[in-house]
Coordinates of C-alpha atoms and ligand atoms in Angstrom, one line a residue:
M1 CA 0.0 0.0 0.0
K2 CA 1.1 3.6 -0.7
A3 CA 0.0 6.9 0.7
S4 CA -1.8 7.6 -2.6
N5 CA -4.1 4.8 -1.8
I6 CA -5.1 6.3 1.5
R7 CA -7.8 8.9 2.4
N8 CA -8.2 10.3 5.9
I9 CA -11.4 12.0 6.6
A10 CA -13.1 13.4 9.7
I11 CA -16.9 13.5 10.0
I12 CA -17.8 16.8 11.8
A13 CA -21.1 18.3 12.8
H14 CA -23.2 19.7 15.5
V15 CA -24.4 17.3 18.2
D16 CA -27.0 14.8 17.0
H17 CA -26.8 15.6 13.3
G18 CA -26.2 12.0 12.5
K19 CA -22.4 11.3 12.2
T20 CA -22.2 8.0 14.0
T21 CA -25.4 6.7 12.3
L22 CA -23.9 7.6 8.9
I23 CA -20.8 5.5 9.8
D24 CA -23.1 2.5 10.6
S25 CA -24.5 2.7 7.1
I26 CA -21.1 3.1 5.5
F27 CA -20.0 0.0 7.3
K28 CA -22.9 -2.0 6.0
Q29 CA -22.4 -0.9 2.4
S30 CA -18.6 -1.2 2.2
G31 CA -18.5 -4.9 2.8
M32 CA -16.8 -4.4 6.1
V33 CA -19.5 -6.3 7.9
R34 CA -19.7 -10.1 7.3
E35 CA -23.1 -11.3 6.0
N36 CA -23.9 -13.1 9.2
Q37 CA -22.5 -10.4 11.5
Q38 CA -25.1 -8.5 13.5
L39 CA -24.4 -4.8 13.5
G40 CA -26.0 -2.8 16.3
E41 CA -26.9 0.8 16.2
R42 CA -24.2 3.5 16.5
V43 CA -21.5 0.9 16.6
M44 CA -18.8 3.5 17.1
D45 CA -20.4 4.8 20.3
S46 CA -18.9 1.9 22.2
N47 CA -18.5 3.0 25.8
D48 CA -21.3 2.7 28.3
L49 CA -21.9 6.4 28.8
E50 CA -22.0 7.0 25.1
R51 CA -24.6 4.3 24.6
E52 CA -26.8 5.5 27.5
R53 CA -26.7 9.2 26.6
G54 CA -26.9 8.6 22.9
I55 CA -24.0 10.9 22.2
T56 CA -20.4 10.5 21.1
I57 CA -17.9 11.5 23.8
L58 CA -14.6 10.3 22.4
A59 CA -13.4 10.7 18.9
K60 CA -12.7 7.3 17.3
C61 CA -11.1 5.9 14.1
T62 CA -12.3 3.2 11.8
A63 CA -11.4 2.2 8.3
I64 CA -13.1 0.9 5.2
E65 CA -11.8 -0.2 1.9
W66 CA -13.4 1.2 -1.3
E67 CA -12.2 0.5 -4.8
G68 CA -8.7 -0.4 -3.7
T69 CA -8.4 2.7 -1.5
K70 CA -8.2 2.6 2.3
I71 CA -10.5 5.3 3.8
N72 CA -9.7 6.1 7.5
I73 CA -12.8 7.6 9.0
I74 CA -12.7 9.6 12.2
D75 CA -16.0 9.9 14.1
T76 CA -16.0 13.1 16.2
P77 CA -18.2 14.2 19.1
G78 CA -20.6 17.0 18.3
H79 CA -21.3 18.3 21.8
A80 CA -19.6 21.7 22.4
D81 CA -17.9 20.5 25.6
F82 CA -15.8 18.1 23.6
G83 CA -14.8 20.6 20.9
G84 CA -11.1 20.5 22.0
E85 CA -11.0 16.8 21.0
V86 CA -12.4 17.6 17.5
E87 CA -9.8 20.3 17.0
R88 CA -7.0 17.9 17.8
V89 CA -8.3 14.9 15.7
L90 CA -8.6 17.2 12.6
D91 CA -4.7 17.0 12.6
M92 CA -5.1 13.3 11.5
A93 CA -7.5 14.1 8.6
D94 CA -6.8 15.5 5.1
G95 CA -10.5 16.2 4.5
A96 CA -13.8 16.6 6.3
I97 CA -17.4 15.7 5.7
L98 CA -19.5 18.4 7.2
L99 CA -22.9 17.0 8.2
V100 CA -25.8 19.4 8.6
D101 CA -29.3 18.4 9.7
A102 CA -31.7 19.3 6.9
A103 CA -34.3 20.7 9.3
E104 CA -32.1 22.3 12.0
G105 CA -29.6 23.8 9.7
P106 CA -26.2 25.0 10.9
L107 CA -25.9 25.3 14.7
P108 CA -23.1 26.6 16.9
Q109 CA -20.9 23.6 16.8
T110 CA -21.3 23.4 13.0
K111 CA -19.7 26.8 12.9
F112 CA -17.0 25.9 15.4
V113 CA -15.8 22.7 13.6
L114 CA -16.2 24.2 10.1
G115 CA -14.0 27.1 11.2
K116 CA -11.3 24.7 12.4
A117 CA -11.4 22.7 9.2
L118 CA -11.2 25.8 7.0
K119 CA -8.3 27.1 9.0
L120 CA -6.4 23.9 8.4
G121 CA -6.9 24.5 4.6
M122 CA -9.3 21.6 4.2
R123 CA -12.0 21.7 1.5
P124 CA -15.0 20.1 3.3
I125 CA -17.7 18.1 1.6
L126 CA -21.2 19.2 2.7
L127 CA -23.7 16.5 3.4
I128 CA -27.1 17.8 4.2
N129 CA -28.4 14.9 6.3
K130 CA -31.8 13.6 7.5
I131 CA -33.5 14.6 4.3
D132 CA -36.2 12.0 5.3
R133 CA -37.4 14.4 8.0
P134 CA -40.8 15.8 7.2
D135 CA -39.6 19.2 8.2
A136 CA -36.5 19.1 6.1
R137 CA -35.7 22.4 4.3
P138 CA -32.6 21.4 2.3
D139 CA -32.4 24.4 -0.1
E140 CA -32.6 26.9 2.7
V141 CA -30.1 25.0 4.7
H142 CA -27.7 24.9 1.7
N143 CA -27.9 28.7 1.5
E144 CA -27.3 29.0 5.3
V145 CA -24.2 26.8 5.1
F146 CA -22.9 28.8 2.1
D147 CA -23.3 32.0 4.2
L148 CA -21.5 30.3 7.1
F149 CA -18.5 29.4 4.8
A150 CA -18.4 33.0 3.6
S151 CA -18.6 34.4 7.1
L152 CA -15.7 32.2 8.2
D153 CA -13.5 33.6 5.4
A154 CA -13.5 30.5 3.2
N155 CA -11.3 31.0 0.1
D156 CA -12.8 30.5 -3.4
E157 CA -11.7 26.8 -3.5
Q158 CA -13.4 26.1 -0.2
L159 CA -16.5 28.1 -1.1
D160 CA -16.9 25.8 -4.1
F161 CA -17.8 22.9 -1.8
P162 CA -19.5 19.8 -3.2
T163 CA -22.9 19.0 -1.7
L164 CA -24.7 15.8 -1.2
Y165 CA -28.2 15.3 0.1
A166 CA -28.6 12.2 2.4
S167 CA -30.4 10.2 4.9
G168 CA -27.5 8.5 6.8
R169 CA -30.0 6.4 8.7
D170 CA -31.7 5.1 5.6
G171 CA -28.3 4.6 3.9
W172 CA -28.5 6.8 0.8
C173 CA -27.1 10.0 -0.6
A174 CA -27.5 11.9 -3.9
E175 CA -26.0 14.8 -5.7
S176 CA -29.4 16.5 -6.2
L177 CA -32.8 16.3 -4.5
D178 CA -34.4 14.6 -7.6
A179 CA -31.6 12.1 -8.2
P180 CA -32.2 8.5 -7.4
R181 CA -31.8 7.6 -3.7
E182 CA -29.9 4.3 -3.8
N183 CA -26.9 4.0 -1.6
L184 CA -23.9 5.8 -0.1
H185 CA -21.6 5.1 -3.1
P186 CA -21.8 8.8 -4.3
L187 CA -20.3 9.8 -1.0
L188 CA -17.4 7.3 -1.1
E189 CA -16.7 8.2 -4.7
L190 CA -16.6 11.8 -3.9
V191 CA -14.2 11.2 -1.0
L192 CA -11.8 9.5 -3.4
R193 CA -12.1 12.3 -6.0
H194 CA -12.2 15.3 -3.7
V195 CA -10.1 14.6 -0.6
P196 CA -6.4 14.6 -1.4
P197 CA -4.3 11.7 -0.4
P198 CA -2.1 12.4 2.7
Q199 CA 0.8 14.7 1.8
V200 CA 3.6 12.9 3.5
D201 CA 7.3 11.9 3.0
A202 CA 7.4 8.2 2.5
N203 CA 11.2 8.0 2.5
G204 CA 12.0 10.3 5.4
P205 CA 12.7 9.2 9.0
F206 CA 9.7 7.8 10.9
K207 CA 7.5 10.5 12.5
M208 CA 4.0 10.2 13.9
L209 CA 2.0 12.8 15.7
T210 CA 0.0 11.3 18.5
T211 CA -3.6 12.4 18.8
L212 CA -5.6 10.0 21.0
L213 CA -4.5 8.2 24.1
E214 CA -6.1 5.2 25.8
A215 CA -5.2 2.6 28.4
D216 CA -5.7 -0.9 27.0
P217 CA -5.9 -3.8 29.5
Y218 CA -3.4 -5.9 27.5
L219 CA -1.2 -3.4 25.7
G220 CA -1.0 -0.7 28.3
R221 CA -0.8 2.9 26.9
V222 CA -2.0 3.0 23.3
L223 CA -1.5 6.1 21.2
T224 CA -3.4 6.8 17.9
G225 CA -2.1 9.2 15.3
K226 CA -1.1 9.8 11.7
V227 CA 2.3 8.9 10.3
Y228 CA 3.7 12.0 8.8
S229 CA 6.9 10.5 7.3
G230 CA 8.7 7.2 6.9
A231 CA 7.7 3.7 8.0
A232 CA 8.0 1.7 11.2
K233 CA 8.3 -1.9 12.0
V234 CA 7.4 -3.8 15.2
N235 CA 10.2 -3.7 17.7
M236 CA 11.8 -0.7 16.2
S237 CA 13.6 1.7 18.6
V238 CA 12.0 5.1 18.7
K239 CA 11.9 8.2 20.9
S240 CA 9.3 10.8 21.6
L241 CA 9.5 14.6 21.7
D242 CA 6.9 16.9 23.3
V243 CA 5.6 20.0 21.5
T244 CA 8.5 22.1 22.6
G245 CA 11.0 19.5 21.2
D246 CA 12.1 18.2 24.6
H247 CA 12.9 14.4 24.8
V248 CA 10.2 12.5 26.6
E249 CA 11.5 8.9 26.5
S250 CA 13.1 6.3 24.3
F251 CA 11.3 3.0 23.8
R252 CA 10.6 0.1 21.4
L253 CA 7.4 -0.2 19.4
T254 CA 6.1 -3.4 21.0
K255 CA 2.9 -3.3 19.0
L256 CA 1.6 -1.7 15.9
L257 CA -2.1 -1.6 14.9
T258 CA -4.0 -0.4 11.9
F259 CA -7.8 0.1 11.5
N260 CA -9.9 -2.3 9.6
G261 CA -13.7 -1.9 9.9
I262 CA -14.8 -1.9 13.5
E263 CA -11.6 -3.8 14.5
R264 CA -8.0 -2.9 14.9
V265 CA -5.5 -5.4 13.5
P266 CA -1.9 -6.0 14.4
A267 CA 0.5 -4.9 11.7
N268 CA 4.2 -5.7 11.2
E269 CA 4.8 -2.5 9.4
V270 CA 3.1 0.9 9.1
I271 CA 3.6 3.5 6.4
A272 CA 3.4 7.2 6.0
G273 CA -0.1 8.6 5.6
D274 CA -1.9 5.9 7.5
I275 CA -3.6 6.4 10.9
I276 CA -2.2 3.8 13.3
C277 CA -1.8 2.9 16.9
V278 CA 1.4 2.2 18.8
A279 CA 2.2 0.7 22.1
G280 CA 5.3 0.3 24.2
M281 CA 5.7 3.8 25.7
K282 CA 5.3 4.7 29.4
A283 CA 5.1 8.5 29.4
T284 CA 4.4 9.7 25.9
S285 CA 1.2 11.5 25.6
V286 CA -1.2 13.3 23.3
A287 CA 0.4 16.0 21.0
D288 CA 3.9 14.4 21.3
T289 CA 5.8 13.2 18.3
V290 CA 6.9 9.5 18.2
C291 CA 9.9 9.3 15.8
S292 CA 13.2 7.7 14.8
P293 CA 16.1 8.6 17.2
E294 CA 17.8 10.9 14.7
V295 CA 14.7 13.3 14.4
K296 CA 15.3 16.7 16.1
E297 CA 12.1 18.6 15.4
P298 CA 8.6 17.6 16.6
I299 CA 5.6 17.9 14.3
P300 CA 3.7 21.1 15.2
A301 CA 0.6 20.2 17.2
H302 CA -2.4 22.4 17.9
P303 CA -2.8 23.9 21.3
V304 CA -6.1 22.9 22.8
D305 CA -8.4 25.7 24.0
P306 CA -8.0 26.2 27.7
P307 CA -10.7 25.3 30.3
T308 CA -13.4 27.8 31.0
M309 CA -15.2 26.2 33.9
A310 CA -14.3 24.4 37.1
V311 CA -15.8 22.5 40.0
T312 CA -14.3 21.7 43.4
I313 CA -14.2 18.1 44.3
T314 CA -13.9 17.0 48.0
V315 CA -14.3 13.7 49.8
N316 CA -17.8 12.8 50.7
D317 CA -18.4 13.6 54.4
S318 CA -22.2 13.1 54.6
P319 CA -23.7 10.9 57.2
Y320 CA -24.2 8.3 54.5
A321 CA -20.6 8.3 53.4
G322 CA -19.1 4.9 52.7
L323 CA -22.3 3.1 52.4
E324 CA -22.1 2.5 48.7
G325 CA -18.6 3.3 47.5
K326 CA -15.2 1.7 48.0
K327 CA -13.0 4.6 46.9
L328 CA -13.5 7.3 49.5
T329 CA -10.2 8.9 50.4
S330 CA -8.7 12.1 49.0
T331 CA -5.6 10.1 48.0
M332 CA -7.6 7.8 45.9
I333 CA -9.5 10.7 44.3
A334 CA -6.2 12.5 43.7
T335 CA -4.7 9.5 41.9
R336 CA -7.7 9.0 39.7
L337 CA -8.0 12.7 38.7
K338 CA -4.3 12.9 37.9
A339 CA -4.5 9.8 35.7
E340 CA -7.5 11.4 33.9
A341 CA -5.7 14.7 33.3
E342 CA -2.9 12.7 31.7
T343 CA -5.1 11.1 29.0
N344 CA -7.7 13.9 28.7
V345 CA -6.0 17.0 27.5
A346 CA -9.1 19.1 27.8
I347 CA -9.2 18.6 31.6
R348 CA -7.0 20.3 34.2
V349 CA -6.7 19.1 37.8
T350 CA -5.2 21.2 40.6
E351 CA -4.8 20.2 44.2
S352 CA -5.5 22.6 47.1
A353 CA -2.6 23.4 49.5
N354 CA -3.7 20.9 52.1
K355 CA -4.6 18.3 49.5
D356 CA -8.2 17.8 50.6
A357 CA -9.8 19.5 47.7
F358 CA -9.3 19.4 43.9
E359 CA -10.2 21.8 41.2
L360 CA -11.4 20.0 38.2
A361 CA -11.5 22.4 35.2
G362 CA -12.8 21.7 31.7
R363 CA -15.0 23.1 28.9
G364 CA -18.5 22.7 30.4
E365 CA -20.9 21.0 32.7
L366 CA -21.3 17.9 30.5
Q367 CA -17.5 17.3 30.2
L368 CA -17.0 17.6 33.9
G369 CA -20.2 15.6 34.6
V370 CA -19.1 12.7 32.3
L371 CA -15.8 12.3 34.3
I372 CA -17.7 12.4 37.6
E373 CA -20.2 9.9 36.4
T374 CA -17.4 7.6 35.2
M375 CA -15.7 7.8 38.6
R376 CA -18.9 7.1 40.4
R377 CA -19.3 3.9 38.4
E378 CA -15.8 2.9 39.4
G379 CA -16.8 3.0 43.0
F380 CA -15.9 6.5 44.0
E381 CA -17.8 8.8 46.4
L382 CA -17.4 12.5 46.0
S383 CA -18.8 15.9 46.9
V384 CA -19.0 18.3 44.0
S385 CA -19.5 22.1 44.2
R386 CA -21.4 24.4 41.9
P387 CA -19.5 25.0 38.6
R388 CA -17.8 28.4 38.4
V389 CA -16.4 30.1 35.3
L390 CA -12.6 30.7 35.2
F391 CA -11.8 34.4 34.9
K392 CA -8.8 35.8 33.2
E393 CA -6.8 39.0 33.8
E394 CA -5.5 40.9 30.8
D395 CA -4.0 44.4 31.0
G396 CA -5.4 44.8 34.4
Q397 CA -8.9 44.1 33.1
K398 CA -11.0 41.2 34.5
L399 CA -12.3 39.0 31.7
E400 CA -14.8 36.2 31.7
P401 CA -15.9 33.6 29.1
Y402 CA -18.8 34.4 26.8
E403 CA -20.9 32.0 24.8
E404 CA -23.0 32.1 21.7
V405 CA -26.4 30.9 22.5
I406 CA -28.9 29.8 19.8
V407 CA -32.4 29.2 20.9
D408 CA -35.3 27.8 18.8
V409 CA -38.7 28.4 20.4
D410 CA -42.3 28.6 19.5
D411 CA -43.1 32.3 18.8
E412 CA -45.2 32.7 21.9
Y413 CA -42.3 32.0 24.2
T414 CA -39.8 34.4 22.7
G415 CA -40.7 37.1 25.2
A416 CA -40.1 34.9 28.2
V417 CA -36.7 33.7 26.9
M418 CA -35.6 37.2 26.0
D419 CA -36.6 38.5 29.5
K420 CA -34.7 35.8 31.3
L421 CA -31.6 35.9 29.2
T422 CA -31.4 39.7 29.4
Q423 CA -31.6 39.4 33.2
R424 CA -28.6 37.1 33.0
K425 CA -26.8 39.8 31.0
A426 CA -27.1 38.2 27.6
E427 CA -27.3 40.5 24.5
M428 CA -29.4 39.5 21.6
T429 CA -27.5 39.6 18.3
D430 CA -30.1 38.1 15.9
M431 CA -33.8 37.2 15.7
R432 CA -35.5 35.5 12.8
P433 CA -38.4 33.3 12.0
S434 CA -37.3 29.7 11.6
G435 CA -40.5 28.4 10.0
G436 CA -43.4 26.5 11.5
G437 CA -44.3 29.2 14.0
K438 CA -40.9 29.1 15.5
T439 CA -38.3 31.8 16.1
R440 CA -34.5 31.5 16.3
L441 CA -32.9 33.9 18.7
T442 CA -29.1 34.3 18.9
F443 CA -27.4 35.8 22.0
R444 CA -24.0 36.5 23.3
A445 CA -24.0 35.7 27.0
P446 CA -21.5 35.5 29.8
S447 CA -21.2 31.7 30.6
R448 CA -21.6 32.7 34.3
G449 CA -25.2 33.8 33.5
L450 CA -26.0 30.5 31.8
I451 CA -25.2 28.2 34.7
G452 CA -28.4 26.8 35.9
Y453 CA -30.5 28.4 33.1
Q454 CA -31.4 25.2 31.2
G455 CA -34.1 24.3 33.8
Q456 CA -35.6 27.7 33.7
F457 CA -35.5 27.6 29.9
L458 CA -37.4 24.3 29.8
T459 CA -40.0 25.7 32.2
D460 CA -40.4 28.9 30.2
T461 CA -40.9 27.0 26.9
R462 CA -43.0 24.2 28.4
G463 CA -40.3 21.8 27.5
T464 CA -40.4 22.5 23.8
G465 CA -37.5 24.9 23.4
L466 CA -34.1 23.9 22.0
M467 CA -31.0 25.7 23.2
N468 CA -27.5 25.4 21.8
R469 CA -24.4 26.9 23.4
L470 CA -20.8 27.4 22.3
F471 CA -17.8 29.1 23.8
H472 CA -17.3 32.4 21.9
S473 CA -14.4 34.3 23.5
Y474 CA -13.3 36.0 26.7
G475 CA -14.8 39.5 27.2
P476 CA -15.0 42.2 29.8
Y477 CA -16.5 41.1 33.2
K478 CA -20.3 41.9 33.1
G479 CA -20.7 42.6 36.8
D480 CA -23.1 41.0 39.2
I481 CA -25.6 38.6 37.8
G482 CA -28.7 37.9 39.8
G483 CA -31.2 35.3 38.7
R484 CA -30.8 33.2 41.9
R485 CA -33.2 30.2 42.0
N486 CA -35.6 29.7 44.8
G487 CA -34.5 28.5 48.3
A488 CA -34.0 24.9 49.3
L489 CA -36.2 22.7 51.4
I490 CA -33.8 21.1 53.9
S491 CA -34.4 18.0 56.0
T492 CA -34.1 18.4 59.8
D493 CA -33.7 14.7 60.5
K494 CA -32.1 11.4 59.5
G495 CA -34.0 8.4 58.3
P496 CA -36.4 7.2 55.5
A497 CA -38.8 9.9 54.3
V498 CA -42.5 9.2 55.0
A499 CA -45.2 9.7 52.3
Y500 CA -47.6 11.3 54.8
A501 CA -45.0 13.9 55.8
I502 CA -44.2 14.6 52.2
F503 CA -47.8 14.9 51.4
N504 CA -48.3 17.6 54.1
L505 CA -45.3 19.5 52.9
Q506 CA -45.6 19.3 49.2
D507 CA -47.3 22.7 48.8
R508 CA -44.1 24.3 50.1
G509 CA -42.3 23.6 46.8
V510 CA -41.2 20.9 44.5
M511 CA -39.9 17.7 46.2
F512 CA -36.8 15.8 45.0
I513 CA -37.5 12.7 47.2
E514 CA -40.2 10.1 47.6
H515 CA -41.6 7.8 50.2
Q516 CA -38.7 5.8 51.8
T517 CA -35.9 7.9 50.3
P518 CA -33.2 8.0 53.0
V519 CA -32.5 11.6 54.1
Y520 CA -30.3 13.2 56.7
Q521 CA -30.1 16.5 58.5
G522 CA -28.9 19.2 56.1
M523 CA -29.8 17.2 53.0
I524 CA -31.8 19.2 50.4
V525 CA -35.1 17.4 49.7
G526 CA -36.8 19.9 47.5
E527 CA -37.0 23.4 46.1
H528 CA -38.8 26.0 48.2
S529 CA -41.5 28.0 46.4
R530 CA -40.0 31.1 48.0
E531 CA -36.6 32.6 48.0
N532 CA -35.4 31.6 51.4
D533 CA -34.3 28.2 52.6
L534 CA -36.7 26.3 54.8
D535 CA -36.0 23.4 57.2
I536 CA -38.7 20.7 57.1
N537 CA -39.3 17.4 58.7
V538 CA -40.1 14.7 56.1
L539 CA -40.0 11.9 58.6
K540 CA -42.9 13.0 60.8
G541 CA -45.5 10.5 59.8
K542 CA -48.9 9.7 61.3
K543 CA -48.4 7.5 64.3
L544 CA -48.4 4.0 63.0
T545 CA -50.7 2.5 65.6
N546 CA -52.1 -0.2 63.4
I547 CA -51.7 -1.8 60.1
R548 CA -54.6 0.1 58.5
A549 CA -53.0 3.4 59.2
S550 CA -49.8 2.3 57.7
G551 CA -51.5 1.0 54.6
S552 CA -53.5 4.2 54.1
D553 CA -50.3 6.2 54.8
E554 CA -48.8 4.8 51.6
A555 CA -52.0 5.5 49.7
V556 CA -51.7 9.3 49.9
T557 CA -51.3 10.7 46.5
L558 CA -47.9 12.4 46.0
V559 CA -46.9 14.8 43.3
P560 CA -44.1 13.0 41.4
P561 CA -40.7 14.2 42.6
R562 CA -38.4 16.2 40.3
R563 CA -35.6 14.1 39.0
M564 CA -32.4 15.8 37.9
S565 CA -29.3 14.5 36.1
L566 CA -25.9 15.0 37.6
E567 CA -25.3 18.0 35.4
E568 CA -28.6 19.5 36.3
M569 CA -27.9 19.1 40.0
M570 CA -24.5 20.6 39.6
S571 CA -25.9 23.8 38.1
W572 CA -28.9 23.9 40.4
I573 CA -26.9 24.2 43.6
N574 CA -25.6 27.4 45.1
E575 CA -22.2 28.2 46.6
D576 CA -23.1 26.9 50.0
E577 CA -24.4 23.6 48.7
L578 CA -22.9 20.4 47.3
V579 CA -23.9 17.4 45.2
E580 CA -23.1 14.1 47.0
V581 CA -22.2 11.6 44.4
T582 CA -22.1 7.9 45.3
P583 CA -22.2 4.8 43.1
R584 CA -26.0 4.4 43.4
S585 CA -27.3 7.8 44.6
L586 CA -27.1 11.4 43.8
R587 CA -28.1 13.7 46.6
L588 CA -28.1 17.4 47.2
R589 CA -27.0 18.9 50.5
K590 CA -26.1 22.0 52.4
R591 CA -22.3 22.3 52.8
H592 CA -23.0 22.9 56.5
L593 CA -25.5 20.3 57.8
T594 CA -26.9 21.9 60.9
P595 CA -28.7 25.3 61.1
Q596 CA -26.2 26.5 63.7
E597 CA -23.2 25.8 61.4
R598 CA -25.0 27.5 58.6
E599 CA -25.7 30.5 60.7
L600 CA -22.1 30.8 61.7
A601 CA -20.9 30.4 58.2
K602 CA -23.3 33.1 57.0
K603 CA -22.0 35.5 59.7
A604 CA -18.4 34.7 58.8
E605 CA -19.2 35.4 55.2
K606 CA -20.8 38.8 56.1
K607 CA -17.9 39.8 58.2
K608 CA -15.5 38.9 55.3
G609 CA -17.7 41.0 52.9
A610 CA -17.6 44.0 55.3
E611 CA -13.9 44.0 55.6
Ligands
GTP701 N1 -34.6 11.1 10.6 C1 -33.3 10.8 10.6 N2 -32.7 10.6 11.8 C2 -31.4 10.3 11.9 C3 -30.7 10.1 10.7 N3 -29.4 9.8 11.1 C4 -29.4 9.8 12.4 N4 -30.6 10.1 12.9 C5 -31.0 10.1 14.3 O1 -30.4 11.2 15.0 C6 -30.0 10.9 16.3 C7 -28.5 11.2 16.4 O2 -27.8 10.3 15.7 P1 -26.2 10.1 15.9 O3 -25.7 9.3 14.7 O4 -25.9 9.6 17.3 O5 -25.7 11.6 15.8 P2 -24.2 12.1 16.0 O6 -24.0 13.3 15.1 O7 -23.2 11.0 16.0 O8 -24.3 12.7 17.5 P3 -23.0 13.1 18.5 O9 -22.0 12.2 18.2 O10 -23.5 13.1 19.9 O11 -22.7 14.5 18.1 C8 -30.3 9.5 16.5 O12 -31.6 9.4 17.2 C9 -30.5 8.9 15.1 O13 -31.4 7.8 15.0 C10 -31.3 10.3 9.4 O14 -30.7 10.2 8.4 N5 -32.6 10.6 9.5
MG702 MG1 -21.9 10.5 17.3

């Protein structure tokens, strides 16, 4: 095989526009799946959290063969929190397929990933996807994408992008809307014609830029990346250089792998232009160059955007600590977080002076939430603070992160959304009808003001609104932002909650617990309908003097409790509150559990403010 017989493409898009599903169909049609092999849905989304949440979290590679050419395909995550990953993996690709939902049109992440691809000089292929949707509006979407290319300063060659119309799920694409809808061959043929083969030096010394890192149970550290020059054989001696050119380590390539369909296969030799995996190193990480010993200069790698948001993680010290988890100590938490920071370049971990608290910084609530959720499944117990944005100081000016927010709502709710976002110091930059009685509003908003807004947004739009957010830039600090949620309902006692007590208290607000939920003093059991916190006793049942009373006790009708995801909980809490994360439970609590401690803390806070 030669580099001219290889194509490396990344599939990029906004979240949910159908990247992973398209790859399923490509698999089926490229002969990579054996006749009798059962192919599930979204095969590339292989980890548990990806399958449960229905989103791609980690970029992954796969390869197919088409008319004698090997096409390496990189599936990328569409959610904005994982944008750093997309930016890096584009280094492996020589071309990109930009997917845009035929109904939704370009959304914030479309703009972000397209901007990155154009900057790298790629000439993306546009695939207007989900044409089967009854609300598809392909012609309009095509125009919107053209405008987007233009606004991102695409050059003439890039503006002249080829377009395909497709339903990835149904497995077809076509060059025009009235062409026959048969299969995905037009896409594969276009990739061969339009995407250049990797521009590499086949005869130079071996050089590979590492892009993805994973820990394999058998192979140890495995790095995936593109070979930029030369070839390598198993057992060859190599070294690695970091971005600045410093020597990281010298080692032997104990294993080489290439991609083949859903699988990775061992190879004796790898060549320039291919995307491969190597093993054998101990310290080499993402963005390092693995190369022959004589190489002096590393391959330039793209710096990843710095974190904009952080939470503080501490040990779980609630009365229920240790009941579910096995990994409780700050030493264990520290080891795990540091290991994560090593493989996950978008995350940064810092330890407090006395080593009992950790700042976990990343790109957004979802990215932080995914790590916390993963740790919880590994048996950890943790306390998590409210996320806060990371400020920057430039020329003596305080700066904070801003996001672009695109909201699609039924016309009747535009007023409510504009009111609330303005209160949170957002500025509207665009407003236009988006068809079917809906309006698309675009804002620029300080990230700080958006924390915890999702719940409000869903309430204000009766659950029908769609909101998309993307980091925009750092800008001047916007001053105080109000918009505090209502107070908390706090349990005064420890034990299982009683239906009868909840029943009597449910007009005080929205409950988060139900009959028999174990609670403790200082645990938050609901949201008060007023602004202040309220201590309530959810254990005080009717005296259970006889069986009948107990039976009727359970028969009282309760309003169903509000259930929140980890990320929702994280942004619901205030500074003086925590999310208690254990393997089987998620609880909300006051940082200080007794009213006396809370009073003292409040006084101390006031005193600090007055000084
Ligand atoms: N109607 C329709 N739905 C589709 C099509 N392709 C995918 N979907 C649906 O869109 C949703 C998202 O599909 P995915 O393939 O996970 O999208 P993705 O772009 O990989 O999403 P992320 O990786 O999270 O960014 C799923 O519910 C799919 O069933 C299509 O061609 N038509
Ligand atoms: Mg996906």
